[in-house]
Amino acid sequence: MKISIDATRLQTELDTLATFTHVEPATNGTAVTRIVFSDDDLKARAWLKGLAIAEGFTIREDAVGNTFIRWEGTEPDLPAVATGSHIDAIPHAGMYDGTVGVLGGLEAMRALKQSGVRRRRSLELVLLTSEEPTRFGIGCLGSRLLSGTLDPARADGLRDLTGDEEATLAKVREAAGFAGPLEAVRLPEGHYHAWIELHIEQGPLLEREDVPLGIVTSIAAPAGYRFIIHGFGGHAGALLMPDRKDALCAAAELILSIEKHALATGAIDTVATVGTCEVHPGAVNSVPSRVVLQVDLRDTDPVRREGVIEAVRHDCEQLRTRRGVTITEELVNADAPADSSPHIVEVLETICKENKTPCKKMVSRAYHDSLFIARIAPIAMLFIPCRLGVSHRPNEFAKIEDIARGTQVLAEALARLALE
Ligand code: HGY
Ligand code: MN
Ligand code: MN
């Protein structure tokens, strides 16, 4: 039973998917912006469903738009074997983050179908909604709801950070055609026999060590916070320096405190980013009265991560007193890390050995939907190299031979697991 991946078709489909984007000039590479439930996202979803239906696969969509493309097995009542990822992309991003897992998964299923492989268990390709936090402030919305790690009422109340302030997930998803209670999204533990996600590494190690495949053994623990700093605004000319409570100057010290305490752990796995800084009123001749910071803090060790935010909180106390500002902290998420299933890791390693494909076990510092699927199913991830480790930028790039190789190993692993 020869499983052959059609690399040309895969590249063509990646290129087509990249055209569903908010068009913007890109100096180098293909800039992609595809915000969840935007027209670009909905057109991309419709296009993908068309490909799946053409292959004779069935489709189910849940109330938050998670899309399940299924190829029935000979024993359809058995828990299925699944793969999947996301197609939403942050502003001014690249064309491979997430899409390699979705189109690679589709290609793997098609190749298995064409090879006539026998399998007991059904196979499912899952497109997960809103892996990126851009629109609703929290990442992995679809997989969190699938795995019961996000309260449905809280989810539906999440504000749209990219447009109409009054819009919430409930309103936006309904307008996109996804109705029904979010409670119904949840899948029970054991729903899947196994889950594998194919993804670009979003780091430099595989390319640097010239290893074509990574097998992820654990996924780091992400946390997100919002800090709202209120000072006392006023006229940039008339408000004298000693009388100021400048919210942006206080925010600047807070940003440096976050960086300082992340570095102070001395652990390479502790990373902290202040990715957005909203300044109000945002006029050059008006002293900032309010600043909102969104903070992304990760570590493979959640206790060490907690130590960083505790130290930042201590600095906030000093800032409040010394600068006379108020600082409010909002927790967006603080998630546990996830470990891959040793069995699925072993299956992947065995296939790499048989195919004489060098591979490397590694940690994922990026979070992925697999972090949450791990709450309800045994998981593993397959990484392929991306040029210079660049991601979340237009010049994100992965070679089609690496993508096809990852898809090949994925297909063979799905076939084996579907026979168990
Ligand atoms: O931020 C992440 O780790 C993922 O790419 N959304
Ligand atoms: Mn991403
Ligand atoms: Mn991703």
XYZ file of C-alpha atoms and ligand atoms in Angstrom:
428
model
C 0.000 0.000 0.000
C 1.970 2.994 -1.299
C 0.876 6.315 0.174
C 1.906 9.066 -2.207
C 1.594 12.727 -1.333
C 0.888 15.086 -4.223
C 3.330 17.893 -3.356
C 2.382 19.995 -6.379
C -1.285 19.939 -5.443
C -0.385 20.740 -1.828
C 1.715 23.760 -2.810
C -1.008 24.996 -5.171
C -3.585 24.759 -2.411
C -1.332 26.574 0.071
C -0.892 29.328 -2.504
C -4.647 29.499 -3.122
C -5.443 29.628 0.599
C -2.973 32.517 0.923
C -5.089 34.560 -1.493
C -7.944 34.680 1.032
C -6.475 37.619 2.870
C -6.985 41.243 3.688
C -4.823 42.598 0.852
C -1.822 44.606 1.972
C 1.542 45.480 0.461
C 4.260 43.083 1.586
C 7.863 44.020 1.088
C 9.092 40.429 1.223
C 7.040 37.257 1.252
C 3.288 36.818 1.091
C 1.634 38.878 3.809
C -1.529 37.220 5.071
C -4.099 38.665 7.439
C -7.099 36.405 7.981
C -9.032 37.335 11.089
C -11.529 34.766 12.337
C -15.055 35.157 10.895
C -13.880 37.899 8.516
C -14.996 37.613 4.870
C -11.542 36.242 4.057
C -11.907 33.558 6.698
C -15.422 32.597 5.585
C -14.374 32.411 1.917
C -11.377 30.259 2.877
C -13.619 27.942 4.895
C -16.062 27.591 1.991
C -13.197 26.812 -0.406
C -11.769 24.160 1.937
C -15.171 22.529 2.404
C -15.491 22.374 -1.387
C -12.218 20.424 -1.606
C -13.382 18.020 1.100
C -16.765 17.407 -0.475
C -15.083 16.766 -3.850
C -13.184 13.926 -2.124
C -16.403 12.426 -0.795
C -15.660 13.327 2.820
C -18.515 14.453 5.094
C -18.582 17.751 6.977
C -19.912 18.844 10.351
C -19.625 22.364 11.776
C -20.247 23.153 15.431
C -21.653 26.297 17.043
C -18.295 28.107 17.071
C -17.316 27.059 13.558
C -14.986 24.172 14.347
C -15.248 22.134 11.143
C -14.963 18.335 11.114
C -14.072 16.724 7.784
C -14.624 12.991 8.181
C -13.740 9.838 6.261
C -15.688 6.991 7.753
C -13.833 3.834 8.770
C -15.064 0.242 8.607
C -15.978 0.481 12.310
C -17.471 3.988 12.488
C -18.526 3.689 16.125
C -14.908 3.460 17.293
C -13.282 6.732 18.446
C -11.744 8.319 15.359
C -8.146 9.273 14.668
C -7.863 13.000 14.029
C -5.555 15.679 12.743
C -6.078 19.384 12.269
C -5.011 22.962 12.941
C -6.165 26.489 12.077
C -6.404 28.837 9.095
C -6.872 32.156 10.877
C -3.814 34.392 10.713
C -2.772 37.390 12.784
C -2.324 40.739 10.998
C 0.586 40.899 8.567
C 1.507 37.260 9.075
C 2.795 34.490 6.841
C 1.017 31.813 4.819
C 2.193 28.622 6.581
C 1.232 28.962 10.276
C -1.711 26.609 10.778
C -2.441 26.117 7.089
C 0.270 23.441 6.745
C -1.624 21.381 9.309
C -5.007 21.835 7.676
C -4.002 21.316 4.034
C -1.370 18.745 4.974
C -4.081 16.876 6.873
C -6.412 17.021 3.888
C -3.667 15.790 1.576
C -2.831 12.961 3.986
C -6.460 11.826 4.023
C -6.734 12.034 0.237
C -3.482 10.078 -0.221
C -4.741 7.392 2.172
C -8.040 7.181 0.314
C -6.276 6.862 -3.045
C -3.916 4.213 -1.661
C -6.857 1.991 -0.717
C -5.517 1.616 2.812
C -7.638 -0.491 5.148
C -8.580 1.163 8.410
C -10.964 0.387 11.227
C -11.276 3.846 12.690
C -12.652 6.878 10.904
C -10.279 9.716 10.133
C -11.145 13.342 10.868
C -9.510 16.564 9.768
C -10.533 19.385 12.110
C -10.341 23.076 11.238
C -10.280 24.794 14.608
C -11.774 28.226 15.044
C -9.789 31.244 16.201
C -6.465 29.747 17.237
C -5.103 33.287 17.201
C -6.101 35.727 19.983
C -6.366 38.705 17.609
C -10.131 39.166 17.512
C -11.356 37.947 20.895
C -8.231 38.335 23.021
C -7.752 34.668 23.871
C -6.103 32.041 21.669
C -7.405 28.572 20.807
C -11.054 29.565 21.267
C -12.373 26.572 19.289
C -10.163 23.938 20.905
C -10.737 25.384 24.394
C -14.492 25.014 23.908
C -14.065 21.509 22.434
C -12.088 20.421 25.483
C -14.194 22.211 28.097
C -11.371 24.519 29.175
C -13.300 27.738 28.525
C -16.686 28.554 30.024
C -19.191 28.891 27.123
C -20.944 31.907 28.680
C -17.615 33.684 29.161
C -16.670 32.829 25.573
C -19.882 34.217 24.096
C -19.347 37.445 26.044
C -15.795 38.016 24.756
C -15.577 41.419 23.110
C -14.474 41.900 19.505
C -11.141 43.742 19.860
C -10.855 44.490 16.150
C -13.902 46.535 15.343
C -17.291 47.408 16.764
C -16.717 47.664 20.542
C -20.246 46.422 21.214
C -19.766 43.219 19.230
C -19.215 39.984 21.161
C -18.379 36.461 20.036
C -22.074 35.570 20.290
C -23.042 38.285 17.812
C -20.095 37.794 15.474
C -20.380 33.997 15.222
C -24.121 34.222 14.582
C -23.560 36.784 11.818
C -21.002 34.344 10.363
C -23.663 31.631 10.291
C -22.671 29.667 13.409
C -25.594 29.503 15.821
C -26.564 27.278 18.694
C -25.384 26.916 22.284
C -21.630 26.796 22.815
C -22.216 24.143 25.458
C -22.853 21.728 22.576
C -19.315 22.254 21.217
C -17.691 20.231 23.975
C -16.442 16.731 23.092
C -16.137 14.030 25.755
C -12.799 12.605 26.888
C -12.003 9.612 24.677
C -13.856 11.087 21.705
C -10.670 10.676 19.703
C -8.394 7.635 19.784
C -5.428 9.826 18.804
C -4.715 13.348 17.546
C -1.662 14.557 15.585
C -1.123 18.152 14.458
C 1.359 19.018 11.699
C 2.777 22.550 12.070
C 5.777 24.676 11.168
C 8.230 24.865 14.081
C 8.015 28.662 14.406
C 11.568 28.465 15.744
C 15.082 27.947 14.277
C 16.213 24.624 15.756
C 15.261 22.151 12.991
C 16.739 24.279 10.228
C 19.840 25.102 12.300
C 20.464 21.410 13.045
C 19.433 20.374 9.522
C 16.803 17.961 10.854
C 13.718 17.685 8.621
C 11.187 16.642 11.274
C 10.488 17.460 14.915
C 8.359 15.288 17.206
C 6.884 17.449 19.931
C 7.024 15.877 23.390
C 5.493 18.796 25.299
C 3.835 22.149 24.682
C 4.695 25.139 26.878
C 2.123 26.761 29.158
C 0.790 30.102 27.921
C -0.717 32.843 30.066
C -2.318 36.126 29.022
C -2.953 39.260 31.085
C -4.389 42.692 30.461
C -3.062 45.618 32.496
C -5.165 48.807 32.529
C -3.249 51.848 33.802
C -5.235 54.974 34.673
C -3.377 58.251 35.255
C -4.497 61.835 34.946
C -4.526 63.307 31.454
C -4.292 66.893 30.341
C -2.782 69.515 28.097
C 0.734 68.704 26.931
C 1.742 72.338 27.363
C -0.138 73.513 30.407
C 0.138 70.435 32.661
C 3.510 70.866 34.409
C 5.755 67.861 34.954
C 5.554 67.722 38.776
C 1.756 67.641 38.524
C 1.563 64.759 36.067
C 0.282 61.192 36.476
C 1.245 60.062 33.009
C -0.303 56.657 32.295
C 2.076 55.928 29.411
C 5.226 56.627 31.444
C 3.891 54.263 34.108
C 3.133 51.671 31.400
C 6.671 52.015 30.085
C 8.083 51.105 33.509
C 5.622 48.204 33.747
C 6.703 46.872 30.341
C 10.350 46.955 31.398
C 9.449 45.248 34.683
C 7.845 42.376 32.734
C 10.945 41.995 30.581
C 13.262 42.223 33.610
C 11.491 39.500 35.596
C 11.210 37.148 32.610
C 14.965 37.434 32.072
C 15.624 37.094 35.801
C 14.408 33.466 35.903
C 17.552 32.581 33.957
C 15.548 29.893 32.158
C 15.526 29.919 28.357
C 11.941 28.636 28.432
C 10.571 31.765 30.156
C 9.310 34.225 27.560
C 7.282 37.413 28.005
C 5.892 39.817 25.424
C 3.846 42.977 25.616
C 2.320 42.771 22.163
C -0.167 45.636 22.236
C -0.269 49.028 23.932
C -3.444 51.085 23.560
C -2.961 54.719 24.512
C -5.881 57.010 25.344
C -6.628 59.632 24.091
C -3.710 59.034 21.696
C -3.116 62.655 20.741
C 0.396 64.042 20.491
C -0.430 67.084 22.618
C -2.435 65.300 25.305
C -0.919 63.602 28.367
C -2.020 59.919 28.247
C -4.724 59.236 30.817
C -5.285 55.524 30.143
C -3.140 52.722 28.725
C -4.141 49.096 28.118
C -1.359 46.513 27.760
C -1.881 42.929 26.526
C 0.795 40.630 27.958
C 1.778 37.151 26.734
C 3.814 35.136 29.273
C 4.904 31.526 28.710
C 7.071 28.879 30.274
C 7.380 25.119 30.211
C 7.152 25.378 34.012
C 3.917 27.043 35.216
C 5.305 27.591 38.736
C 8.256 29.561 37.342
C 5.802 31.478 35.145
C 3.743 32.346 38.229
C 6.897 33.658 39.897
C 7.369 36.165 37.104
C 3.877 37.624 37.370
C 4.169 37.780 41.167
C 7.344 39.866 40.847
C 5.629 42.138 38.324
C 2.717 42.598 40.739
C 5.178 43.721 43.394
C 6.573 46.355 41.016
C 3.020 47.494 40.259
C 2.561 48.332 43.942
C 5.604 50.615 43.816
C 4.386 52.222 40.587
C 0.959 52.962 42.043
C 2.493 54.771 45.010
C 5.318 56.580 43.245
C 3.340 57.675 40.190
C -0.135 58.034 41.684
C -1.713 55.858 38.994
C -4.150 52.977 39.325
C -3.166 49.681 37.740
C -5.783 46.973 37.231
C -4.745 43.464 36.212
C -7.126 41.199 34.299
C -6.292 37.522 33.843
C -7.135 36.389 30.305
C -5.770 32.828 30.612
C -3.216 30.838 32.577
C -2.954 27.361 31.102
C -1.097 24.229 32.111
C 1.465 22.740 29.714
C 0.652 19.508 27.860
C 2.657 16.333 27.304
C 2.412 14.257 24.144
C 1.316 10.635 24.280
C 4.439 8.437 24.476
C 2.668 5.893 22.283
C 1.972 8.347 19.462
C 5.525 9.723 19.787
C 6.804 6.161 19.388
C 4.613 5.574 16.308
C 6.025 8.736 14.722
C 9.602 7.815 15.633
C 9.171 4.327 14.176
C 7.865 5.721 10.884
C 10.758 8.192 10.689
C 13.217 5.337 11.283
C 11.590 3.148 8.620
C 11.608 6.074 6.169
C 15.227 6.900 7.132
C 14.019 10.409 7.980
C 16.111 12.036 10.724
C 13.898 13.454 13.463
C 14.326 15.257 16.770
C 12.203 15.259 19.909
C 11.508 18.789 21.069
C 9.393 21.196 23.128
C 6.910 23.532 21.471
C 7.247 27.073 22.835
C 4.427 28.246 20.631
C 1.044 27.142 21.862
C -1.246 25.214 19.537
C -4.734 23.762 19.516
C -3.100 20.460 20.471
C -2.434 21.985 23.914
C -6.185 21.853 24.550
C -7.066 18.738 22.568
C -4.614 17.056 24.970
C -7.199 17.563 27.716
C -9.540 15.058 25.988
C -7.308 12.846 23.799
C -3.770 11.483 23.466
C -1.866 13.914 21.226
C 1.421 14.540 19.490
C 2.681 17.168 17.061
C 4.922 16.977 14.016
C 7.085 20.025 13.280
C 8.681 20.912 9.968
C 11.445 23.504 9.609
C 10.645 27.109 8.718
C 13.267 29.435 7.286
C 15.344 31.128 10.022
C 12.600 30.153 12.459
C 10.607 33.161 11.307
C 6.844 33.124 11.897
C 4.000 35.600 12.340
C 5.688 37.674 9.614
C 5.186 37.866 5.821
C 8.564 36.235 5.173
C 7.547 33.082 7.058
C 8.520 30.238 4.699
C 8.568 26.441 4.579
C 9.954 24.365 1.695
C 7.410 22.174 -0.078
C 9.714 19.166 0.265
C 9.614 19.602 4.056
C 5.849 20.096 4.014
C 5.374 16.997 1.832
C 7.698 14.927 4.046
C 5.767 15.949 7.158
C 2.501 15.138 5.388
C 3.851 11.731 4.371
C 4.761 10.829 7.971
C 1.429 12.193 9.161
C -0.451 10.039 6.631
C 1.426 6.894 7.639
C 0.860 7.584 11.324
C -2.866 8.188 10.816
C -3.091 4.897 8.900
C -1.384 2.934 11.690
C -3.397 4.509 14.467
C -6.620 3.921 12.523
C -5.891 0.183 12.517
C -5.497 -0.008 16.331
O 1.074 32.470 19.737
C 1.178 31.275 19.459
O 1.933 30.538 20.051
C 0.372 30.717 18.336
O 1.093 30.876 17.147
N -0.909 31.351 18.246
Mn 0.239 31.670 15.163
Mn -0.321 28.138 14.602
